[in-house]
Amino acid sequence: MDELNILKKENCPEFVIKHSIAVYKKAMEISTNFNEVNLDLVRQGALLHDVGRSVTHGIEHAVEGAKIAKRYGYPIEVQNIIERHIGAGISLEESKELPIPTKSYIPQTLEEKIVVHSDNLLHGDKPVDIDFVAKKWEKRMENPKENIERLKKLNKELIEDFEE
């Protein structure tokens, strides 16, 4: 996998590489719920979603990661997956309060949603449930309500609607 070589070349820590592999596996699992999903985009985006952690571990890692992907010639679709993978997305209004360019980082495509939610459902490389994520966000975020609502909406769209 070329993406793993990129993570190593960019000096991503080993725990980031392990996490990225776990996100990839979770994303492939979620992808089985859908007929019309570009598995190449999901694979590339999942494996590279945290490549920006080679530069910073702050929220800016998503923007930095998209720049790195662009430098390696990845298409805009992969760059968007990386840039929009924070939390359950960041709204235009929320971005104004953060050290990132002001714009919407809400996942738009199915592939973006699958990668962002796969990332949410892992703590390191260990699976967690939606309640764990919501509690973590309540402790970390100033106003988590909107983010938790987006998280629950993603979970319903990508997972709950297929459980029966």
PDB file of C-alpha atoms in Angstrom:
ATOM      1  CA  MET A   1       0.000   0.000   0.000  1.00  0.00           C
ATOM      2  CA  ASP A   2       1.480   3.249  -1.169  1.00  0.00           C
ATOM      3  CA  GLU A   3      -0.337   5.186   1.572  1.00  0.00           C
ATOM      4  CA  LEU A   4       1.525   3.373   4.368  1.00  0.00           C
ATOM      5  CA  ASN A   5       4.818   4.269   2.722  1.00  0.00           C
ATOM      6  CA  ILE A   6       3.722   7.914   2.636  1.00  0.00           C
ATOM      7  CA  LEU A   7       2.863   7.844   6.352  1.00  0.00           C
ATOM      8  CA  LYS A   8       6.322   6.468   7.074  1.00  0.00           C
ATOM      9  CA  LYS A   9       8.063   8.862   4.681  1.00  0.00           C
ATOM     10  CA  GLU A  10       6.282  11.803   6.356  1.00  0.00           C
ATOM     11  CA  ASN A  11       7.490  10.522   9.764  1.00  0.00           C
ATOM     12  CA  CYS A  12       4.078   9.837  11.232  1.00  0.00           C
ATOM     13  CA  PRO A  13       4.372   8.233  14.674  1.00  0.00           C
ATOM     14  CA  GLU A  14       3.777   4.485  14.850  1.00  0.00           C
ATOM     15  CA  PHE A  15       0.558   4.959  16.867  1.00  0.00           C
ATOM     16  CA  VAL A  16      -0.826   7.146  14.034  1.00  0.00           C
ATOM     17  CA  ILE A  17      -0.019   4.431  11.495  1.00  0.00           C
ATOM     18  CA  LYS A  18      -1.709   1.750  13.640  1.00  0.00           C
ATOM     19  CA  HIS A  19      -4.743   4.014  14.087  1.00  0.00           C
ATOM     20  CA  SER A  20      -4.890   4.737  10.341  1.00  0.00           C
ATOM     21  CA  ILE A  21      -4.886   1.010   9.536  1.00  0.00           C
ATOM     22  CA  ALA A  22      -7.715   0.485  12.062  1.00  0.00           C
ATOM     23  CA  VAL A  23      -9.698   3.354  10.488  1.00  0.00           C
ATOM     24  CA  TYR A  24      -9.170   1.781   7.062  1.00  0.00           C
ATOM     25  CA  LYS A  25     -10.495  -1.589   8.291  1.00  0.00           C
ATOM     26  CA  LYS A  26     -13.522   0.046   9.966  1.00  0.00           C
ATOM     27  CA  ALA A  27     -14.209   2.121   6.835  1.00  0.00           C
ATOM     28  CA  MET A  28     -14.146  -1.001   4.658  1.00  0.00           C
ATOM     29  CA  GLU A  29     -16.587  -2.664   7.064  1.00  0.00           C
ATOM     30  CA  ILE A  30     -18.994   0.300   6.945  1.00  0.00           C
ATOM     31  CA  SER A  31     -18.631   0.472   3.151  1.00  0.00           C
ATOM     32  CA  THR A  32     -20.257  -2.960   2.829  1.00  0.00           C
ATOM     33  CA  ASN A  33     -23.560  -1.249   3.699  1.00  0.00           C
ATOM     34  CA  PHE A  34     -23.503   0.581   0.359  1.00  0.00           C
ATOM     35  CA  ASN A  35     -23.486  -0.439  -3.294  1.00  0.00           C
ATOM     36  CA  GLU A  36     -22.351   2.905  -4.687  1.00  0.00           C
ATOM     37  CA  VAL A  37     -19.149   3.711  -2.817  1.00  0.00           C
ATOM     38  CA  ASN A  38     -15.711   4.350  -4.269  1.00  0.00           C
ATOM     39  CA  LEU A  39     -13.566   1.935  -2.264  1.00  0.00           C
ATOM     40  CA  ASP A  40     -10.316   3.391  -3.636  1.00  0.00           C
ATOM     41  CA  LEU A  41     -11.218   6.822  -2.265  1.00  0.00           C
ATOM     42  CA  VAL A  42     -12.252   5.297   1.065  1.00  0.00           C
ATOM     43  CA  ARG A  43      -8.992   3.325   1.309  1.00  0.00           C
ATOM     44  CA  GLN A  44      -6.773   6.269   0.397  1.00  0.00           C
ATOM     45  CA  GLY A  45      -8.670   8.713   2.606  1.00  0.00           C
ATOM     46  CA  ALA A  46      -8.815   6.372   5.591  1.00  0.00           C
ATOM     47  CA  LEU A  47      -5.131   5.515   5.472  1.00  0.00           C
ATOM     48  CA  LEU A  48      -4.058   9.139   4.943  1.00  0.00           C
ATOM     49  CA  HIS A  49      -6.645  10.926   7.115  1.00  0.00           C
ATOM     50  CA  ASP A  50      -4.075  11.649   9.856  1.00  0.00           C
ATOM     51  CA  VAL A  51      -0.974  12.211   7.690  1.00  0.00           C
ATOM     52  CA  GLY A  52      -1.042  15.833   8.866  1.00  0.00           C
ATOM     53  CA  ARG A  53      -0.129  14.595  12.346  1.00  0.00           C
ATOM     54  CA  SER A  54       3.403  14.474  10.984  1.00  0.00           C
ATOM     55  CA  VAL A  55       3.228  18.298  11.194  1.00  0.00           C
ATOM     56  CA  THR A  56       0.917  18.958  14.172  1.00  0.00           C
ATOM     57  CA  HIS A  57      -1.380  17.096  16.538  1.00  0.00           C
ATOM     58  CA  GLY A  58      -3.712  20.085  16.743  1.00  0.00           C
ATOM     59  CA  ILE A  59      -6.951  20.428  14.825  1.00  0.00           C
ATOM     60  CA  GLU A  60      -4.889  21.940  11.985  1.00  0.00           C
ATOM     61  CA  HIS A  61      -3.606  18.451  11.163  1.00  0.00           C
ATOM     62  CA  ALA A  62      -6.577  17.989   8.818  1.00  0.00           C
ATOM     63  CA  VAL A  63      -5.670  21.042   6.736  1.00  0.00           C
ATOM     64  CA  GLU A  64      -1.972  20.121   6.790  1.00  0.00           C
ATOM     65  CA  GLY A  65      -2.825  16.554   5.771  1.00  0.00           C
ATOM     66  CA  ALA A  66      -4.807  17.750   2.770  1.00  0.00           C
ATOM     67  CA  LYS A  67      -1.795  19.809   1.675  1.00  0.00           C
ATOM     68  CA  ILE A  68       0.443  16.746   1.970  1.00  0.00           C
ATOM     69  CA  ALA A  69      -1.987  14.637  -0.072  1.00  0.00           C
ATOM     70  CA  LYS A  70      -2.050  17.341  -2.749  1.00  0.00           C
ATOM     71  CA  ARG A  71       1.736  17.352  -2.838  1.00  0.00           C
ATOM     72  CA  TYR A  72       1.681  13.598  -3.518  1.00  0.00           C
ATOM     73  CA  GLY A  73      -0.800  14.086  -6.351  1.00  0.00           C
ATOM     74  CA  TYR A  74      -3.929  12.682  -4.694  1.00  0.00           C
ATOM     75  CA  PRO A  75      -7.198  13.880  -6.216  1.00  0.00           C
ATOM     76  CA  ILE A  76      -9.341  16.588  -4.623  1.00  0.00           C
ATOM     77  CA  GLU A  77     -11.730  13.879  -3.375  1.00  0.00           C
ATOM     78  CA  VAL A  78      -9.001  12.400  -1.154  1.00  0.00           C
ATOM     79  CA  GLN A  79      -7.847  15.846  -0.067  1.00  0.00           C
ATOM     80  CA  ASN A  80     -11.434  16.638   0.982  1.00  0.00           C
ATOM     81  CA  ILE A  81     -11.744  13.399   2.957  1.00  0.00           C
ATOM     82  CA  ILE A  82      -8.608  14.321   4.891  1.00  0.00           C
ATOM     83  CA  GLU A  83      -9.563  17.958   5.390  1.00  0.00           C
ATOM     84  CA  ARG A  84     -13.133  17.176   6.543  1.00  0.00           C
ATOM     85  CA  HIS A  85     -12.431  14.250   8.892  1.00  0.00           C
ATOM     86  CA  ILE A  86     -12.386  16.190  12.176  1.00  0.00           C
ATOM     87  CA  GLY A  87     -15.127  15.155  14.620  1.00  0.00           C
ATOM     88  CA  ALA A  88     -18.348  14.866  12.666  1.00  0.00           C
ATOM     89  CA  GLY A  89     -17.292  17.844  10.590  1.00  0.00           C
ATOM     90  CA  ILE A  90     -16.856  21.491  11.476  1.00  0.00           C
ATOM     91  CA  SER A  91     -19.396  24.089  10.397  1.00  0.00           C
ATOM     92  CA  LEU A  92     -18.475  27.436   8.868  1.00  0.00           C
ATOM     93  CA  GLU A  93     -19.473  29.161  12.116  1.00  0.00           C
ATOM     94  CA  GLU A  94     -17.418  26.772  14.249  1.00  0.00           C
ATOM     95  CA  SER A  95     -14.374  27.213  12.010  1.00  0.00           C
ATOM     96  CA  LYS A  96     -14.327  30.940  12.795  1.00  0.00           C
ATOM     97  CA  GLU A  97     -13.289  30.089  16.355  1.00  0.00           C
ATOM     98  CA  LEU A  98     -10.524  27.669  15.344  1.00  0.00           C
ATOM     99  CA  PRO A  99      -6.954  28.049  14.034  1.00  0.00           C
ATOM    100  CA  ILE A 100      -7.919  26.804  10.563  1.00  0.00           C
ATOM    101  CA  PRO A 101      -9.109  28.620   7.424  1.00  0.00           C
ATOM    102  CA  THR A 102     -12.698  29.798   7.822  1.00  0.00           C
ATOM    103  CA  LYS A 103     -14.991  27.534   5.796  1.00  0.00           C
ATOM    104  CA  SER A 104     -17.250  24.517   6.189  1.00  0.00           C
ATOM    105  CA  TYR A 105     -15.544  21.199   6.922  1.00  0.00           C
ATOM    106  CA  ILE A 106     -18.770  19.185   6.996  1.00  0.00           C
ATOM    107  CA  PRO A 107     -18.357  15.857   5.143  1.00  0.00           C
ATOM    108  CA  GLN A 108     -20.326  15.951   1.889  1.00  0.00           C
ATOM    109  CA  THR A 109     -19.762  12.685   0.033  1.00  0.00           C
ATOM    110  CA  LEU A 110     -20.498   9.159   1.177  1.00  0.00           C
ATOM    111  CA  GLU A 111     -16.769   8.415   1.171  1.00  0.00           C
ATOM    112  CA  GLU A 112     -16.050  11.448   3.392  1.00  0.00           C
ATOM    113  CA  LYS A 113     -18.790  10.416   5.812  1.00  0.00           C
ATOM    114  CA  ILE A 114     -17.542   6.824   6.005  1.00  0.00           C
ATOM    115  CA  VAL A 115     -13.974   7.869   6.817  1.00  0.00           C
ATOM    116  CA  VAL A 116     -14.934  10.540   9.365  1.00  0.00           C
ATOM    117  CA  HIS A 117     -17.270   8.160  11.170  1.00  0.00           C
ATOM    118  CA  SER A 118     -14.779   5.298  11.102  1.00  0.00           C
ATOM    119  CA  ASP A 119     -12.286   7.636  12.750  1.00  0.00           C
ATOM    120  CA  ASN A 120     -14.883   8.579  15.392  1.00  0.00           C
ATOM    121  CA  LEU A 121     -15.573   4.939  16.250  1.00  0.00           C
ATOM    122  CA  LEU A 122     -11.950   4.239  17.198  1.00  0.00           C
ATOM    123  CA  HIS A 123      -9.959   5.264  20.241  1.00  0.00           C
ATOM    124  CA  GLY A 124      -6.447   4.725  18.963  1.00  0.00           C
ATOM    125  CA  ASP A 125      -6.848   1.371  17.263  1.00  0.00           C
ATOM    126  CA  LYS A 126      -9.575   0.097  19.631  1.00  0.00           C
ATOM    127  CA  PRO A 127     -13.269   0.197  18.663  1.00  0.00           C
ATOM    128  CA  VAL A 128     -15.601   2.365  20.743  1.00  0.00           C
ATOM    129  CA  ASP A 129     -19.334   2.992  20.617  1.00  0.00           C
ATOM    130  CA  ILE A 130     -21.210   6.183  19.923  1.00  0.00           C
ATOM    131  CA  ASP A 131     -21.880   6.839  23.640  1.00  0.00           C
ATOM    132  CA  PHE A 132     -18.141   6.757  24.401  1.00  0.00           C
ATOM    133  CA  VAL A 133     -17.530   9.328  21.659  1.00  0.00           C
ATOM    134  CA  ALA A 134     -20.361  11.599  22.833  1.00  0.00           C
ATOM    135  CA  LYS A 135     -19.088  11.551  26.437  1.00  0.00           C
ATOM    136  CA  LYS A 136     -15.538  12.295  25.286  1.00  0.00           C
ATOM    137  CA  TRP A 137     -16.772  15.255  23.222  1.00  0.00           C
ATOM    138  CA  GLU A 138     -18.873  16.585  26.124  1.00  0.00           C
ATOM    139  CA  LYS A 139     -15.694  16.766  28.221  1.00  0.00           C
ATOM    140  CA  ARG A 140     -13.478  18.274  25.494  1.00  0.00           C
ATOM    141  CA  MET A 141     -15.721  20.712  23.619  1.00  0.00           C
ATOM    142  CA  GLU A 142     -17.118  24.000  24.778  1.00  0.00           C
ATOM    143  CA  ASN A 143     -20.458  23.565  22.958  1.00  0.00           C
ATOM    144  CA  PRO A 144     -20.684  19.901  21.933  1.00  0.00           C
ATOM    145  CA  LYS A 145     -24.452  19.726  21.223  1.00  0.00           C
ATOM    146  CA  GLU A 146     -24.276  20.483  17.481  1.00  0.00           C
ATOM    147  CA  ASN A 147     -21.318  18.131  17.019  1.00  0.00           C
ATOM    148  CA  ILE A 148     -22.998  15.292  18.900  1.00  0.00           C
ATOM    149  CA  GLU A 149     -26.128  15.736  16.789  1.00  0.00           C
ATOM    150  CA  ARG A 150     -24.018  15.432  13.624  1.00  0.00           C
ATOM    151  CA  LEU A 151     -22.313  12.364  15.105  1.00  0.00           C
ATOM    152  CA  LYS A 152     -25.664  10.680  15.802  1.00  0.00           C
ATOM    153  CA  LYS A 153     -26.943  11.583  12.335  1.00  0.00           C
ATOM    154  CA  LEU A 154     -23.860  10.003  10.735  1.00  0.00           C
ATOM    155  CA  ASN A 155     -24.249   6.893  12.871  1.00  0.00           C
ATOM    156  CA  LYS A 156     -27.886   6.533  11.826  1.00  0.00           C
ATOM    157  CA  GLU A 157     -27.125   7.100   8.135  1.00  0.00           C
ATOM    158  CA  LEU A 158     -24.092   4.795   7.967  1.00  0.00           C
ATOM    159  CA  ILE A 159     -24.789   2.073  10.525  1.00  0.00           C
ATOM    160  CA  GLU A 160     -28.136   2.074  12.371  1.00  0.00           C
ATOM    161  CA  ASP A 161     -30.270   2.131   9.224  1.00  0.00           C
ATOM    162  CA  PHE A 162     -28.621  -1.183   8.222  1.00  0.00           C
ATOM    163  CA  GLU A 163     -28.994  -3.009  11.552  1.00  0.00           C
ATOM    164  CA  GLU A 164     -32.076  -5.168  11.852  1.00  0.00           C
TER     165      GLU A 164
END
